[in-house]
mmCIF file of C-alpha atoms and ligand atoms in Angstrom:
data_model
loop_
_atom_site.group_PDB
_atom_site.id
_atom_site.type_symbol
_atom_site.label_atom_id
_atom_site.label_comp_id
_atom_site.label_asym_id
_atom_site.label_seq_id
_atom_site.Cartn_x
_atom_site.Cartn_y
_atom_site.Cartn_z
ATOM 1 C CA MET A 1 -44.939 -3.389 -13.498
ATOM 2 C CA PRO A 2 -45.743 0.034 -15.344
ATOM 3 C CA ARG A 3 -48.881 -0.671 -17.640
ATOM 4 C CA ALA A 4 -48.999 -0.222 -21.520
ATOM 5 C CA ASP A 5 -51.950 -0.230 -23.776
ATOM 6 C CA ILE A 6 -49.898 -1.436 -26.417
ATOM 7 C CA VAL A 7 -46.268 -2.802 -26.855
ATOM 8 C CA VAL A 8 -44.840 -3.415 -30.444
ATOM 9 C CA TYR A 9 -41.810 -6.065 -30.222
ATOM 10 C CA ASN A 10 -39.518 -8.049 -32.275
ATOM 11 C CA ILE A 11 -38.940 -5.168 -34.865
ATOM 12 C CA GLY A 12 -36.168 -5.959 -37.046
ATOM 13 C CA GLU A 13 -35.383 -2.530 -37.999
ATOM 14 C CA LEU A 14 -36.892 0.384 -36.203
ATOM 15 C CA VAL A 15 -36.151 3.849 -38.209
ATOM 16 C CA THR A 16 -36.971 6.409 -35.474
ATOM 17 C CA PHE A 17 -35.827 9.819 -36.818
ATOM 18 C CA MET A 18 -35.720 10.442 -33.276
ATOM 19 C CA ASP A 19 -33.258 13.439 -33.355
ATOM 20 C CA GLY A 20 -35.597 15.712 -35.805
ATOM 21 C CA PRO A 21 -35.757 16.590 -39.409
ATOM 22 C CA LEU A 22 -33.085 15.820 -41.598
ATOM 23 C CA ALA A 23 -31.471 17.844 -44.518
ATOM 24 C CA ARG A 24 -28.693 15.414 -44.939
ATOM 25 C CA VAL A 25 -30.130 11.992 -44.719
ATOM 26 C CA SER A 26 -27.589 9.235 -43.707
ATOM 27 C CA GLU A 27 -28.224 6.143 -42.036
ATOM 28 C CA GLU A 28 -26.137 7.512 -38.751
ATOM 29 C CA ARG A 29 -28.179 10.183 -38.210
ATOM 30 C CA ALA A 30 -31.644 8.331 -38.696
ATOM 31 C CA GLY A 31 -31.642 6.783 -35.292
ATOM 32 C CA ILE A 32 -31.999 3.483 -36.623
ATOM 33 C CA VAL A 33 -32.563 0.513 -33.758
ATOM 34 C CA ARG A 34 -32.316 -2.844 -34.552
ATOM 35 C CA GLU A 35 -34.261 -5.704 -32.618
ATOM 36 C CA ALA A 36 -36.549 -2.925 -30.929
ATOM 37 C CA GLY A 37 -39.477 -2.488 -28.937
ATOM 38 C CA VAL A 38 -42.011 0.424 -28.626
ATOM 39 C CA ALA A 39 -44.380 0.868 -25.640
ATOM 40 C CA ILE A 40 -47.706 3.048 -25.967
ATOM 41 C CA ARG A 41 -49.880 4.438 -23.396
ATOM 42 C CA SER A 42 -52.731 6.682 -23.627
ATOM 43 C CA GLY A 43 -52.023 7.605 -27.237
ATOM 44 C CA ARG A 44 -48.462 8.460 -26.817
ATOM 45 C CA ILE A 45 -45.175 6.681 -27.219
ATOM 46 C CA ILE A 46 -43.706 6.042 -23.816
ATOM 47 C CA ASP A 47 -40.646 4.092 -24.353
ATOM 48 C CA VAL A 48 -38.345 3.132 -27.247
ATOM 49 C CA GLY A 49 -35.571 0.125 -26.848
ATOM 50 C CA PRO A 50 -34.411 -3.284 -26.924
ATOM 51 C CA SER A 51 -37.116 -5.572 -27.754
ATOM 52 C CA GLY A 52 -36.374 -7.803 -24.841
ATOM 53 C CA ARG A 53 -36.393 -5.083 -22.215
ATOM 54 C CA ILE A 54 -39.511 -3.376 -23.363
ATOM 55 C CA ARG A 55 -41.532 -6.567 -23.353
ATOM 56 C CA SER A 56 -40.290 -7.680 -19.906
ATOM 57 C CA SER A 57 -41.027 -4.042 -18.535
ATOM 58 C CA TYR A 58 -44.429 -3.162 -19.311
ATOM 59 C CA ASP A 59 -47.704 -5.015 -18.448
ATOM 60 C CA ALA A 60 -49.182 -4.567 -22.127
ATOM 61 C CA GLU A 61 -52.697 -4.908 -22.605
ATOM 62 C CA THR A 62 -52.292 -5.741 -26.286
ATOM 63 C CA SER A 63 -48.973 -7.013 -27.827
ATOM 64 C CA ILE A 64 -47.993 -6.714 -31.760
ATOM 65 C CA ASN A 65 -45.382 -9.124 -32.628
ATOM 66 C CA ALA A 66 -43.494 -7.462 -35.733
ATOM 67 C CA GLU A 67 -41.818 -10.709 -36.584
ATOM 68 C CA ASP A 68 -38.297 -8.981 -37.213
ATOM 69 C CA ARG A 69 -40.307 -6.484 -40.007
ATOM 70 C CA LEU A 70 -39.295 -3.053 -40.375
ATOM 71 C CA ALA A 71 -41.058 -0.371 -38.514
ATOM 72 C CA THR A 72 -41.264 3.404 -38.975
ATOM 73 C CA PRO A 73 -43.207 6.469 -37.876
ATOM 74 C CA GLY A 74 -46.782 6.645 -39.189
ATOM 75 C CA LEU A 75 -46.390 8.654 -42.905
ATOM 76 C CA VAL A 76 -47.318 12.459 -42.800
ATOM 77 C CA ASP A 77 -48.890 13.794 -45.963
ATOM 78 C CA PRO A 78 -48.406 17.486 -45.922
ATOM 79 C CA HIS A 79 -50.340 18.507 -49.319
ATOM 80 C CA THR A 80 -53.942 17.124 -50.280
ATOM 81 C CA HIS A 81 -57.121 18.539 -52.003
ATOM 82 C CA PRO A 82 -59.498 15.772 -51.242
ATOM 83 C CA VAL A 83 -62.523 18.105 -50.533
ATOM 84 C CA PHE A 84 -64.042 17.567 -54.243
ATOM 85 C CA ASP A 85 -66.831 15.727 -55.890
ATOM 86 C CA GLY A 86 -66.710 14.312 -59.472
ATOM 87 C CA SER A 87 -64.131 13.015 -61.720
ATOM 88 C CA ARG A 88 -62.193 13.449 -64.401
ATOM 89 C CA GLU A 89 -60.886 10.304 -65.822
ATOM 90 C CA ASP A 90 -61.788 11.276 -69.692
ATOM 91 C CA GLU A 91 -59.011 14.231 -69.229
ATOM 92 C CA LEU A 92 -56.580 11.652 -68.876
ATOM 93 C CA THR A 93 -57.127 10.227 -72.327
ATOM 94 C CA LEU A 94 -56.800 13.906 -73.251
ATOM 95 C CA LYS A 95 -53.720 14.900 -71.767
ATOM 96 C CA VAL A 96 -52.042 11.711 -73.278
ATOM 97 C CA GLN A 97 -53.038 12.506 -76.889
ATOM 98 C CA GLY A 98 -51.271 15.879 -76.129
ATOM 99 C CA VAL A 99 -54.194 18.218 -75.963
ATOM 100 C CA PRO A 100 -52.624 21.421 -73.812
ATOM 101 C CA TYR A 101 -54.643 22.095 -70.360
ATOM 102 C CA SER A 102 -55.722 25.423 -71.890
ATOM 103 C CA GLU A 103 -57.844 23.758 -74.429
ATOM 104 C CA ILE A 104 -59.265 21.094 -71.774
ATOM 105 C CA LEU A 105 -60.218 24.627 -69.797
ATOM 106 C CA ARG A 106 -61.670 25.994 -73.105
ATOM 107 C CA ARG A 107 -64.076 22.494 -73.408
ATOM 108 C CA GLY A 108 -65.486 22.822 -69.978
ATOM 109 C CA GLY A 109 -62.955 20.368 -68.245
ATOM 110 C CA GLY A 110 -60.196 21.108 -65.847
ATOM 111 C CA ILE A 111 -60.403 22.722 -62.472
ATOM 112 C CA TYR A 112 -63.435 24.607 -63.201
ATOM 113 C CA ARG A 113 -65.350 21.375 -63.990
ATOM 114 C CA THR A 114 -64.605 20.330 -60.371
ATOM 115 C CA VAL A 115 -65.311 23.414 -58.623
ATOM 116 C CA ARG A 116 -69.049 23.398 -60.493
ATOM 117 C CA ARG A 117 -69.723 19.593 -59.190
ATOM 118 C CA THR A 118 -68.246 20.868 -55.864
ATOM 119 C CA VAL A 119 -70.298 23.622 -55.080
ATOM 120 C CA SER A 120 -73.634 21.490 -55.946
ATOM 121 C CA ALA A 121 -72.732 18.523 -53.551
ATOM 122 C CA SER A 122 -74.530 18.464 -50.002
ATOM 123 C CA THR A 123 -72.195 19.069 -47.036
ATOM 124 C CA SER A 124 -73.127 15.487 -46.034
ATOM 125 C CA ARG A 125 -71.951 14.019 -49.345
ATOM 126 C CA LEU A 126 -68.575 16.051 -49.111
ATOM 127 C CA LEU A 127 -68.278 15.217 -45.860
ATOM 128 C CA GLU A 128 -68.597 11.411 -46.439
ATOM 129 C CA LEU A 129 -66.467 11.630 -49.497
ATOM 130 C CA LEU A 130 -63.754 12.989 -47.184
ATOM 131 C CA LEU A 131 -64.176 10.564 -44.441
ATOM 132 C CA GLU A 132 -63.700 7.566 -47.257
ATOM 133 C CA ARG A 133 -60.742 9.163 -48.511
ATOM 134 C CA LEU A 134 -58.767 9.533 -45.242
ATOM 135 C CA GLU A 135 -59.663 6.107 -44.254
ATOM 136 C CA LEU A 136 -58.206 4.904 -47.507
ATOM 137 C CA MET A 137 -54.967 6.996 -46.912
ATOM 138 C CA LEU A 138 -55.046 5.799 -42.950
ATOM 139 C CA ARG A 139 -54.897 1.936 -43.977
ATOM 140 C CA ALA A 140 -51.949 2.600 -46.142
ATOM 141 C CA GLY A 141 -49.819 4.301 -43.173
ATOM 142 C CA THR A 142 -50.789 8.057 -43.621
ATOM 143 C CA THR A 143 -51.528 8.921 -39.862
ATOM 144 C CA THR A 144 -51.380 12.691 -40.434
ATOM 145 C CA VAL A 145 -52.682 14.535 -43.268
ATOM 146 C CA GLU A 146 -53.062 18.165 -44.324
ATOM 147 C CA VAL A 147 -56.392 19.172 -46.106
ATOM 148 C CA LYS A 148 -57.010 22.032 -48.344
ATOM 149 C CA THR A 149 -59.778 23.423 -49.551
ATOM 150 C CA GLY A 150 -60.045 25.462 -52.876
ATOM 151 C CA TYR A 151 -63.132 24.124 -55.257
ATOM 152 C CA GLY A 152 -65.066 26.461 -53.950
ATOM 153 C CA LEU A 153 -63.926 29.680 -55.327
ATOM 154 C CA ASP A 154 -66.346 31.706 -53.511
ATOM 155 C CA LEU A 155 -65.860 32.941 -50.246
ATOM 156 C CA ASP A 156 -69.118 31.473 -48.373
ATOM 157 C CA GLU A 157 -68.391 28.434 -50.334
ATOM 158 C CA GLU A 158 -64.787 27.787 -49.105
ATOM 159 C CA LEU A 159 -65.938 28.347 -45.804
ATOM 160 C CA ARG A 160 -68.476 25.601 -46.157
ATOM 161 C CA HIS A 161 -65.362 23.504 -47.167
ATOM 162 C CA LEU A 162 -63.648 24.461 -44.368
ATOM 163 C CA GLU A 163 -66.460 23.122 -42.092
ATOM 164 C CA VAL A 164 -66.602 20.077 -43.820
ATOM 165 C CA VAL A 165 -62.815 19.672 -42.820
ATOM 166 C CA ARG A 166 -63.654 20.650 -39.334
ATOM 167 C CA ALA A 167 -66.459 18.153 -39.272
ATOM 168 C CA ALA A 168 -63.953 15.510 -40.220
ATOM 169 C CA PHE A 169 -62.055 16.177 -37.025
ATOM 170 C CA GLY A 170 -62.833 13.810 -34.589
ATOM 171 C CA LYS A 171 -64.658 11.239 -37.136
ATOM 172 C CA ALA A 172 -61.337 10.707 -39.209
ATOM 173 C CA ARG A 173 -58.867 8.384 -37.153
ATOM 174 C CA GLN A 174 -55.776 10.474 -38.107
ATOM 175 C CA LEU A 175 -54.538 13.939 -37.384
ATOM 176 C CA VAL A 176 -56.170 16.410 -39.960
ATOM 177 C CA VAL A 177 -54.344 19.878 -40.530
ATOM 178 C CA PRO A 178 -56.799 22.224 -42.211
ATOM 179 C CA THR A 179 -55.611 24.745 -44.781
ATOM 180 C CA LEU A 180 -57.358 27.287 -46.576
ATOM 181 C CA LEU A 181 -56.071 27.540 -50.055
ATOM 182 C CA ALA A 182 -56.733 30.412 -52.805
ATOM 183 C CA HIS A 183 -56.758 28.105 -55.826
ATOM 184 C CA VAL A 184 -57.474 30.160 -58.814
ATOM 185 C CA PRO A 185 -59.591 33.049 -59.354
ATOM 186 C CA PRO A 186 -63.179 32.208 -60.259
ATOM 187 C CA GLN A 187 -63.774 31.958 -63.783
ATOM 188 C CA GLY A 188 -63.640 35.472 -65.620
ATOM 189 C CA ALA A 189 -63.290 37.172 -62.201
ATOM 190 C CA ASP A 190 -60.613 40.020 -62.116
ATOM 191 C CA ALA A 191 -57.519 37.955 -59.902
ATOM 192 C CA ARG A 192 -56.625 41.255 -58.337
ATOM 193 C CA ALA A 193 -60.123 41.890 -57.010
ATOM 194 C CA TYR A 194 -60.922 38.338 -55.899
ATOM 195 C CA ALA A 195 -57.158 38.157 -54.410
ATOM 196 C CA ARG A 196 -58.055 41.283 -52.366
ATOM 197 C CA GLU A 197 -61.394 40.152 -50.843
ATOM 198 C CA PHE A 198 -59.953 36.681 -49.989
ATOM 199 C CA ALA A 199 -57.202 38.512 -48.011
ATOM 200 C CA SER A 200 -59.401 41.001 -46.104
ATOM 201 C CA THR A 201 -62.608 38.854 -45.694
ATOM 202 C CA LEU A 202 -61.948 35.260 -45.949
ATOM 203 C CA VAL A 203 -58.487 34.868 -44.484
ATOM 204 C CA PRO A 204 -59.677 36.732 -41.144
ATOM 205 C CA GLU A 205 -62.759 35.093 -40.664
ATOM 206 C CA ALA A 206 -61.319 31.298 -41.260
ATOM 207 C CA ALA A 207 -58.546 32.442 -38.605
ATOM 208 C CA SER A 208 -61.001 33.986 -36.256
ATOM 209 C CA ARG A 209 -63.364 30.872 -36.403
ATOM 210 C CA GLY A 210 -60.638 28.574 -35.928
ATOM 211 C CA LEU A 211 -61.118 26.625 -39.147
ATOM 212 C CA ALA A 212 -57.830 26.733 -40.589
ATOM 213 C CA THR A 213 -54.335 26.397 -39.331
ATOM 214 C CA TYR A 214 -52.694 27.374 -42.431
ATOM 215 C CA VAL A 215 -53.042 29.665 -45.644
ATOM 216 C CA ASP A 216 -51.944 28.553 -49.222
ATOM 217 C CA VAL A 217 -51.987 30.341 -52.530
ATOM 218 C CA PHE A 218 -51.324 28.846 -55.891
ATOM 219 C CA CYS A 219 -48.915 31.188 -57.125
ATOM 220 C CA ASP A 220 -48.326 30.831 -60.752
ATOM 221 C CA ARG A 221 -49.071 31.374 -64.276
ATOM 222 C CA GLY A 222 -52.806 30.880 -64.846
ATOM 223 C CA ALA A 223 -53.428 31.374 -60.989
ATOM 224 C CA PHE A 224 -52.608 34.072 -58.675
ATOM 225 C CA GLY A 225 -49.465 36.229 -59.606
ATOM 226 C CA VAL A 226 -46.802 37.269 -56.977
ATOM 227 C CA GLU A 227 -48.296 40.554 -55.659
ATOM 228 C CA GLU A 228 -51.701 39.028 -55.187
ATOM 229 C CA SER A 229 -49.967 35.838 -53.424
ATOM 230 C CA ARG A 230 -48.483 37.941 -51.288
ATOM 231 C CA LEU A 231 -51.344 39.827 -50.364
ATOM 232 C CA ILE A 232 -53.065 36.357 -49.220
ATOM 233 C CA LEU A 233 -50.268 35.168 -47.623
ATOM 234 C CA GLU A 234 -49.354 38.316 -45.495
ATOM 235 C CA ALA A 235 -53.126 38.313 -44.584
ATOM 236 C CA GLY A 236 -52.923 34.816 -43.311
ATOM 237 C CA LEU A 237 -49.897 35.659 -41.355
ATOM 238 C CA ARG A 238 -51.368 38.767 -39.782
ATOM 239 C CA SER A 239 -54.604 36.815 -38.742
ATOM 240 C CA GLY A 240 -52.158 34.044 -36.863
ATOM 241 C CA LEU A 241 -52.530 31.601 -39.426
ATOM 242 C CA ARG A 242 -49.288 29.889 -40.430
ATOM 243 C CA ALA A 243 -48.263 30.113 -44.620
ATOM 244 C CA ARG A 244 -47.196 27.736 -47.198
ATOM 245 C CA ILE A 245 -47.385 28.281 -51.164
ATOM 246 C CA HIS A 246 -47.917 26.313 -54.206
ATOM 247 C CA ALA A 247 -44.889 27.904 -56.160
ATOM 248 C CA ASP A 248 -42.662 27.484 -59.440
ATOM 249 C CA GLN A 249 -44.924 24.445 -60.799
ATOM 250 C CA LEU A 250 -46.016 25.555 -64.263
ATOM 251 C CA ALA A 251 -43.872 28.635 -64.772
ATOM 252 C CA TYR A 252 -41.290 30.622 -62.921
ATOM 253 C CA ILE A 253 -42.673 34.071 -62.075
ATOM 254 C CA GLY A 254 -40.747 34.664 -58.741
ATOM 255 C CA CYS A 255 -42.977 33.057 -56.222
ATOM 256 C CA SER A 256 -40.417 31.047 -54.332
ATOM 257 C CA GLU A 257 -38.367 34.235 -53.999
ATOM 258 C CA MET A 258 -41.160 36.361 -53.046
ATOM 259 C CA ALA A 259 -42.307 33.816 -50.389
ATOM 260 C CA ALA A 260 -38.952 33.192 -48.854
ATOM 261 C CA GLY A 261 -39.215 36.464 -47.498
ATOM 262 C CA LEU A 262 -42.258 36.124 -45.571
ATOM 263 C CA GLY A 263 -41.908 33.112 -43.432
ATOM 264 C CA VAL A 264 -43.603 30.483 -44.883
ATOM 265 C CA ASP A 265 -43.211 27.027 -43.631
ATOM 266 C CA SER A 266 -43.324 25.123 -47.063
ATOM 267 C CA MET A 267 -43.018 25.753 -50.542
ATOM 268 C CA ASP A 268 -44.467 23.082 -52.748
ATOM 269 C CA HIS A 269 -44.055 21.687 -56.161
ATOM 270 C CA LEU A 270 -40.844 23.571 -57.178
ATOM 271 C CA GLU A 271 -40.452 21.970 -60.867
ATOM 272 C CA ARG A 272 -39.182 25.122 -62.130
ATOM 273 C CA MET A 273 -37.538 27.027 -59.697
ATOM 274 C CA PRO A 274 -34.045 28.236 -60.599
ATOM 275 C CA PRO A 275 -31.373 25.992 -58.638
ATOM 276 C CA GLU A 276 -29.989 29.028 -57.119
ATOM 277 C CA ASN A 277 -33.125 29.959 -54.869
ATOM 278 C CA ALA A 278 -32.415 26.594 -52.857
ATOM 279 C CA LYS A 279 -30.361 28.791 -50.859
ATOM 280 C CA LEU A 280 -33.063 31.020 -49.840
ATOM 281 C CA LEU A 281 -35.311 27.953 -48.554
ATOM 282 C CA ALA A 282 -32.183 26.482 -46.495
ATOM 283 C CA SER A 283 -31.215 29.860 -44.811
ATOM 284 C CA ARG A 284 -34.677 30.311 -43.641
ATOM 285 C CA GLY A 285 -35.419 26.303 -42.809
ATOM 286 C CA ILE A 286 -38.512 26.116 -45.192
ATOM 287 C CA VAL A 287 -39.396 22.909 -46.613
ATOM 288 C CA ALA A 288 -39.349 21.806 -50.009
ATOM 289 C CA VAL A 289 -42.452 19.625 -50.379
ATOM 290 C CA LEU A 290 -42.145 17.630 -53.630
ATOM 291 C CA THR A 291 -45.175 15.874 -55.656
ATOM 292 C CA PRO A 292 -43.919 12.967 -57.871
ATOM 293 C CA THR A 293 -47.273 11.689 -58.790
ATOM 294 C CA SER A 294 -48.260 15.198 -59.943
ATOM 295 C CA ILE A 295 -45.049 15.584 -61.762
ATOM 296 C CA LEU A 296 -46.309 12.442 -63.666
ATOM 297 C CA SER A 297 -49.652 13.572 -63.807
ATOM 298 C CA MET A 298 -48.650 16.648 -65.759
ATOM 299 C CA ILE A 299 -47.301 14.365 -68.409
ATOM 300 C CA ASP A 300 -44.201 16.744 -69.487
ATOM 301 C CA SER A 301 -43.470 18.404 -66.314
ATOM 302 C CA PRO A 302 -39.708 19.124 -65.632
ATOM 303 C CA ARG A 303 -38.314 17.740 -62.359
ATOM 304 C CA PRO A 304 -37.575 20.066 -59.394
ATOM 305 C CA PRO A 305 -33.616 20.861 -58.909
ATOM 306 C CA VAL A 306 -33.535 18.002 -56.025
ATOM 307 C CA GLU A 307 -29.429 18.066 -56.440
ATOM 308 C CA ALA A 308 -29.324 21.863 -55.435
ATOM 309 C CA LEU A 309 -31.857 21.368 -52.815
ATOM 310 C CA ARG A 310 -29.791 18.741 -51.314
ATOM 311 C CA GLU A 311 -26.467 20.630 -51.765
ATOM 312 C CA ALA A 312 -28.324 23.732 -50.191
ATOM 313 C CA GLY A 313 -29.318 21.704 -47.151
ATOM 314 C CA VAL A 314 -32.971 22.278 -47.633
ATOM 315 C CA PHE A 315 -35.406 19.820 -45.762
ATOM 316 C CA ILE A 316 -37.284 17.828 -48.683
ATOM 317 C CA ALA A 317 -40.595 16.439 -47.947
ATOM 318 C CA LEU A 318 -43.129 14.290 -49.971
ATOM 319 C CA ALA A 319 -46.596 14.691 -50.942
ATOM 320 C CA SER A 320 -49.305 13.020 -52.493
ATOM 321 C CA ASP A 321 -50.976 16.317 -54.029
ATOM 322 C CA TYR A 322 -54.173 14.310 -54.033
ATOM 323 C CA ASN A 323 -56.781 16.007 -56.166
ATOM 324 C CA PRO A 324 -59.025 15.155 -59.136
ATOM 325 C CA ASN A 325 -56.258 16.103 -61.541
ATOM 326 C CA ASN A 326 -53.968 13.489 -59.950
ATOM 327 C CA MET A 327 -55.970 10.761 -58.346
ATOM 328 C CA THR A 328 -53.360 9.452 -56.071
ATOM 329 C CA PRO A 329 -54.497 9.387 -52.324
ATOM 330 C CA LEU A 330 -51.413 7.814 -50.891
ATOM 331 C CA VAL A 331 -48.297 9.452 -49.760
ATOM 332 C CA GLN A 332 -46.973 6.195 -49.802
ATOM 333 C CA THR A 333 -46.982 6.138 -53.540
ATOM 334 C CA ALA A 334 -44.791 8.886 -53.485
ATOM 335 C CA LEU A 335 -42.734 7.405 -51.253
ATOM 336 C CA GLN A 336 -42.409 4.697 -53.680
ATOM 337 C CA LEU A 337 -41.755 6.558 -56.832
ATOM 338 C CA ALA A 338 -39.209 9.089 -55.289
ATOM 339 C CA PRO A 339 -36.302 7.189 -56.149
ATOM 340 C CA TYR A 340 -37.254 6.807 -59.722
ATOM 341 C CA VAL A 341 -38.757 10.331 -60.529
ATOM 342 C CA LEU A 342 -36.750 12.641 -57.693
ATOM 343 C CA GLY A 343 -33.461 10.659 -57.520
ATOM 344 C CA LEU A 344 -34.051 10.345 -53.800
ATOM 345 C CA THR A 345 -32.796 7.228 -51.683
ATOM 346 C CA GLN A 346 -35.169 5.174 -50.168
ATOM 347 C CA LEU A 347 -34.031 6.551 -46.598
ATOM 348 C CA GLU A 348 -34.173 10.091 -48.123
ATOM 349 C CA ALA A 349 -37.697 9.554 -49.185
ATOM 350 C CA LEU A 350 -38.683 8.007 -45.969
ATOM 351 C CA ALA A 351 -37.594 10.793 -44.054
ATOM 352 C CA ALA A 352 -39.097 13.138 -46.502
ATOM 353 C CA SER A 353 -42.524 11.490 -45.989
ATOM 354 C CA THR A 354 -42.464 11.258 -42.106
ATOM 355 C CA VAL A 355 -40.111 13.548 -40.001
ATOM 356 C CA ASN A 356 -39.452 16.288 -42.650
ATOM 357 C CA ALA A 357 -43.235 16.345 -43.841
ATOM 358 C CA ALA A 358 -44.095 16.932 -40.240
ATOM 359 C CA ARG A 359 -41.507 19.954 -39.783
ATOM 360 C CA SER A 360 -43.668 21.244 -43.100
ATOM 361 C CA LEU A 361 -46.570 21.201 -40.706
ATOM 362 C CA GLY A 362 -44.924 22.813 -37.730
ATOM 363 C CA LEU A 363 -45.735 19.394 -36.016
ATOM 364 C CA ASP A 364 -42.132 17.622 -35.719
ATOM 365 C CA ASN A 365 -42.594 17.479 -31.806
ATOM 366 C CA VAL A 366 -45.800 15.902 -32.321
ATOM 367 C CA VAL A 367 -45.338 13.354 -35.230
ATOM 368 C CA GLY A 368 -43.225 11.830 -37.758
ATOM 369 C CA ARG A 369 -40.598 10.714 -35.323
ATOM 370 C CA ILE A 370 -40.446 7.753 -32.698
ATOM 371 C CA ALA A 371 -39.634 8.897 -29.547
ATOM 372 C CA PRO A 372 -41.183 9.214 -25.945
ATOM 373 C CA GLY A 373 -43.788 12.011 -26.033
ATOM 374 C CA MET A 374 -44.679 11.684 -29.318
ATOM 375 C CA ARG A 375 -48.061 10.536 -30.963
ATOM 376 C CA ALA A 376 -48.212 7.017 -31.305
ATOM 377 C CA ASP A 377 -48.259 6.550 -34.849
ATOM 378 C CA ILE A 378 -46.339 3.604 -36.088
ATOM 379 C CA VAL A 379 -46.266 1.609 -39.372
ATOM 380 C CA VAL A 380 -45.044 -2.221 -39.530
ATOM 381 C CA TRP A 381 -44.229 -2.948 -43.101
ATOM 382 C CA ASP A 382 -43.909 -6.331 -44.999
ATOM 383 C CA ALA A 383 -40.256 -5.208 -45.290
ATOM 384 C CA GLU A 384 -37.014 -6.344 -43.622
ATOM 385 C CA ASN A 385 -35.265 -3.065 -43.774
ATOM 386 C CA HIS A 386 -36.125 0.398 -45.105
ATOM 387 C CA LYS A 387 -34.302 -0.101 -48.561
ATOM 388 C CA TRP A 388 -37.486 -2.247 -49.580
ATOM 389 C CA LEU A 389 -39.628 1.028 -49.466
ATOM 390 C CA GLY A 390 -39.417 2.038 -52.932
ATOM 391 C CA TYR A 391 -37.448 -1.148 -54.190
ATOM 392 C CA TYR A 392 -40.526 -3.437 -53.887
ATOM 393 C CA TRP A 393 -43.467 -1.232 -55.039
ATOM 394 C CA GLY A 394 -46.734 -0.670 -56.851
ATOM 395 C CA PHE A 395 -48.616 -1.873 -53.878
ATOM 396 C CA ASP A 396 -49.633 -1.132 -50.245
ATOM 397 C CA LEU A 397 -46.616 -2.481 -48.147
ATOM 398 C CA SER A 398 -48.163 -1.838 -44.840
ATOM 399 C CA LEU A 399 -49.226 -4.547 -42.547
ATOM 400 C CA LYS A 400 -49.984 -2.870 -39.466
ATOM 401 C CA VAL A 401 -50.868 0.936 -38.642
ATOM 402 C CA VAL A 402 -51.199 2.422 -35.169
ATOM 403 C CA ALA A 403 -52.581 5.860 -35.397
ATOM 404 C CA GLY A 404 -53.029 8.031 -32.199
ATOM 405 C CA GLY A 405 -52.465 4.524 -29.859
ATOM 406 C CA GLU A 406 -55.233 2.768 -31.759
ATOM 407 C CA ILE A 407 -54.384 -0.351 -34.004
ATOM 408 C CA VAL A 408 -56.245 0.764 -36.993
ATOM 409 C CA LYS A 409 -54.826 -2.176 -39.577
ATOM 410 C CA ASP A 410 -53.524 -5.375 -38.799
ATOM 411 C CA SER A 411 -52.671 -7.781 -41.253
ATOM 412 C CA GLU A 412 -50.542 -10.985 -40.933
HETATM 413 ZN ZN1 ZN B 501 -51.719 21.290 -54.610
#
């Protein structure tokens, strides 16, 4: 009898997304298998099928009884900023009292406050904080996570943060995708000159040392303009990095339109994207990464044009956008809020935080699906079926988490 490291059996409903990313999500296309089982060997899924057959076909070292519950691919969080020190809890009070962000900045708060704390933190402290955060995410089902730099705002400091992310590889138990982010120009600096330096020195250095998979830029009013952002993204693509962009969050200055022509894998936020731009994303297969918790953290943010994205056939993904201004480390929270904040169905939200998020990272043949050959990332939920995700919410609904073939959480 063939050997398996783990067999998960008695899965009441298994949502596999075996056919890949979905722009139009339906139960028929989600690859749902009832009374299912999954066999795992050497960190990979080797078989998926009826529970009885899977159980009787493998000599399993460990068996997990899902007791008729829901199982899904491990969650993929394609947009986080967890390399930082310090906190900004007092700014929430100010935001709720209607104090504008420009005034918070003027009082020494906002992003530059996080930068001051982060640049003075030791490398071992930043690594320790990052690993704690990744472990918290993992135990709530985040088995793949993209990690951005962006609180250095100095070329050497950004490289130090990339090295922290690299040090987390191998120590963290989930798959980590490193991104070099041009977040905002340093305080008082000339944005154009900083963007030029970032593009001509930092981007090629990070690429040649293998420290980043992606380059990203915060293209917006108060951050980098369209031409500065283009410079940085083009430098990344020329250096062999892949590209993604923070676009159209605070104002529409043409970022999504510019980036559509460059070959980015994802456009993130899009709260102020004109609905007609959805066609640009659809025609190029660009994933729209939406961030319901950061919409709420902004207090008065509009919603992205979800209906236009859906109609145009754009792949929609969800992310936590975890950062000190939006202290929400779990993409599961985004999944739970998506029906209420974005109008996604529970199944759309699940596709958006698994297979579609994997597509946004160029990893949909590695994670985000349950099919033979994929990395063995599985979550068993305290739920009968996928419609409970978002319906029963406000706490961590995951019971058991398998990441890379390792059982990292096993609650009853
Ligand atoms: Zn962000």
